[in-house]
Coordinates of C-alpha atoms in Angstrom, one line a residue:
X20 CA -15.1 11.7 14.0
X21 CA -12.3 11.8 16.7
X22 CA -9.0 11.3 15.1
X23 CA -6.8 8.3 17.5
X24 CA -3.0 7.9 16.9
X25 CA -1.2 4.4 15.7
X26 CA 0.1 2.6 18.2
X27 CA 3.4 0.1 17.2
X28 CA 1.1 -2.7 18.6
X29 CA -1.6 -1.9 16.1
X30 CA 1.0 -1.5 13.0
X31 CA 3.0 -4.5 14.1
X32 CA -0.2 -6.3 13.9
X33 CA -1.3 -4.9 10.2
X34 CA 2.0 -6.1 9.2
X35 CA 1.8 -9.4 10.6
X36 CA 2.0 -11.8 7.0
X37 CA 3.6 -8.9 4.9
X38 CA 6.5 -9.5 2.9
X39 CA 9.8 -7.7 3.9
X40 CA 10.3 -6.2 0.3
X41 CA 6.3 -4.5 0.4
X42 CA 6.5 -1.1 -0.7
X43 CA 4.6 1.1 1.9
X44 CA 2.2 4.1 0.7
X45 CA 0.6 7.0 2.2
X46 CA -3.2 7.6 2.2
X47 CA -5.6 10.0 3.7
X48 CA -9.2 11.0 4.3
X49 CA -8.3 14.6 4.9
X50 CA -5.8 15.5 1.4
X51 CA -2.7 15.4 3.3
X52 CA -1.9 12.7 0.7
X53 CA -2.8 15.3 -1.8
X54 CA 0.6 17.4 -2.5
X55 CA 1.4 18.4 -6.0
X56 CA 4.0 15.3 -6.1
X57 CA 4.0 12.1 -5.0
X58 CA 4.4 11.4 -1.2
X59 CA 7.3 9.0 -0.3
X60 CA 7.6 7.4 3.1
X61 CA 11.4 7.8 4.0
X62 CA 11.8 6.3 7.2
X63 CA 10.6 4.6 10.0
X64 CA 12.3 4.9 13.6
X65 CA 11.7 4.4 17.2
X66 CA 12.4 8.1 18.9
X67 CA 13.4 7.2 22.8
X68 CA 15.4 9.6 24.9
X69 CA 15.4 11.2 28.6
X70 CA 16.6 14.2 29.7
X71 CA 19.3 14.9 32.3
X72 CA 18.6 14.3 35.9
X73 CA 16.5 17.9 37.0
X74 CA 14.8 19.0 34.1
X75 CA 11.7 18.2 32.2
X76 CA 9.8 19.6 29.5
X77 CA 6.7 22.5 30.1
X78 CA 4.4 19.1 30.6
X79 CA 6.2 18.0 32.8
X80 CA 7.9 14.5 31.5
X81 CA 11.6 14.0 31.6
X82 CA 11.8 11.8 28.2
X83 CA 10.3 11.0 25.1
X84 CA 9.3 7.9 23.1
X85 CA 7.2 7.6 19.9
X86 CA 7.5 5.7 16.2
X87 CA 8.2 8.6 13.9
X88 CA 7.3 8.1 10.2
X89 CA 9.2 10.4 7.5
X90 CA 7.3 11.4 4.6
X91 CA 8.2 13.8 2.0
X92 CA 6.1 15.3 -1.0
X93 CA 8.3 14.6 -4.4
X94 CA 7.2 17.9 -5.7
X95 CA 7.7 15.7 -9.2
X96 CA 3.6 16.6 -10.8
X97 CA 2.8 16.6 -14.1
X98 CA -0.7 18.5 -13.3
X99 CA -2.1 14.8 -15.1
X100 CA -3.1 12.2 -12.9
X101 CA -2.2 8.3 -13.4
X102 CA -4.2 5.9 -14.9
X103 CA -4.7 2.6 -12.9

């Protein structure tokens, strides 16, 4: 199955309705969910800048812009898992 990135148009969409104070969680079909803590969801920013006039990167674009999301692994595991 081809994997296809997020777009903000696509996320502002899936939280059209949601309450401000919803907590927001981490899933995955592929484990990265699966660290030996629990995975918190730091941050969420727009990334947006150019370069100076001349330059560029190797692909040749003189800027970025992407939605980054920060996620860390607690490391905090019992080796038990919770009961729902």
């Amino acid at each position: 199955m081809k994997k296809k990135a997020l777009t903000v148009g696509e996320l502002r969409k899936a939280l059209e309705g949601a309450p401000d104070n919803l907590e927001v969680r981490l899933s995955s079909d592929t484990g990265v969910d699966q660290g030996m803590g629990e995975i918190i969801i730091e941050s969420a920013r727009r990334v947006k800048y150019g370069l100076p006039e001349g330059k560029h990167f190797e692909d040749g674009s003189t800027g970025v812009d992407y939605f980054d999301i920060y996620a860390n692994d607690t490391g905090e595991w019992d080796g038990e898992e919770d009961e729902e």
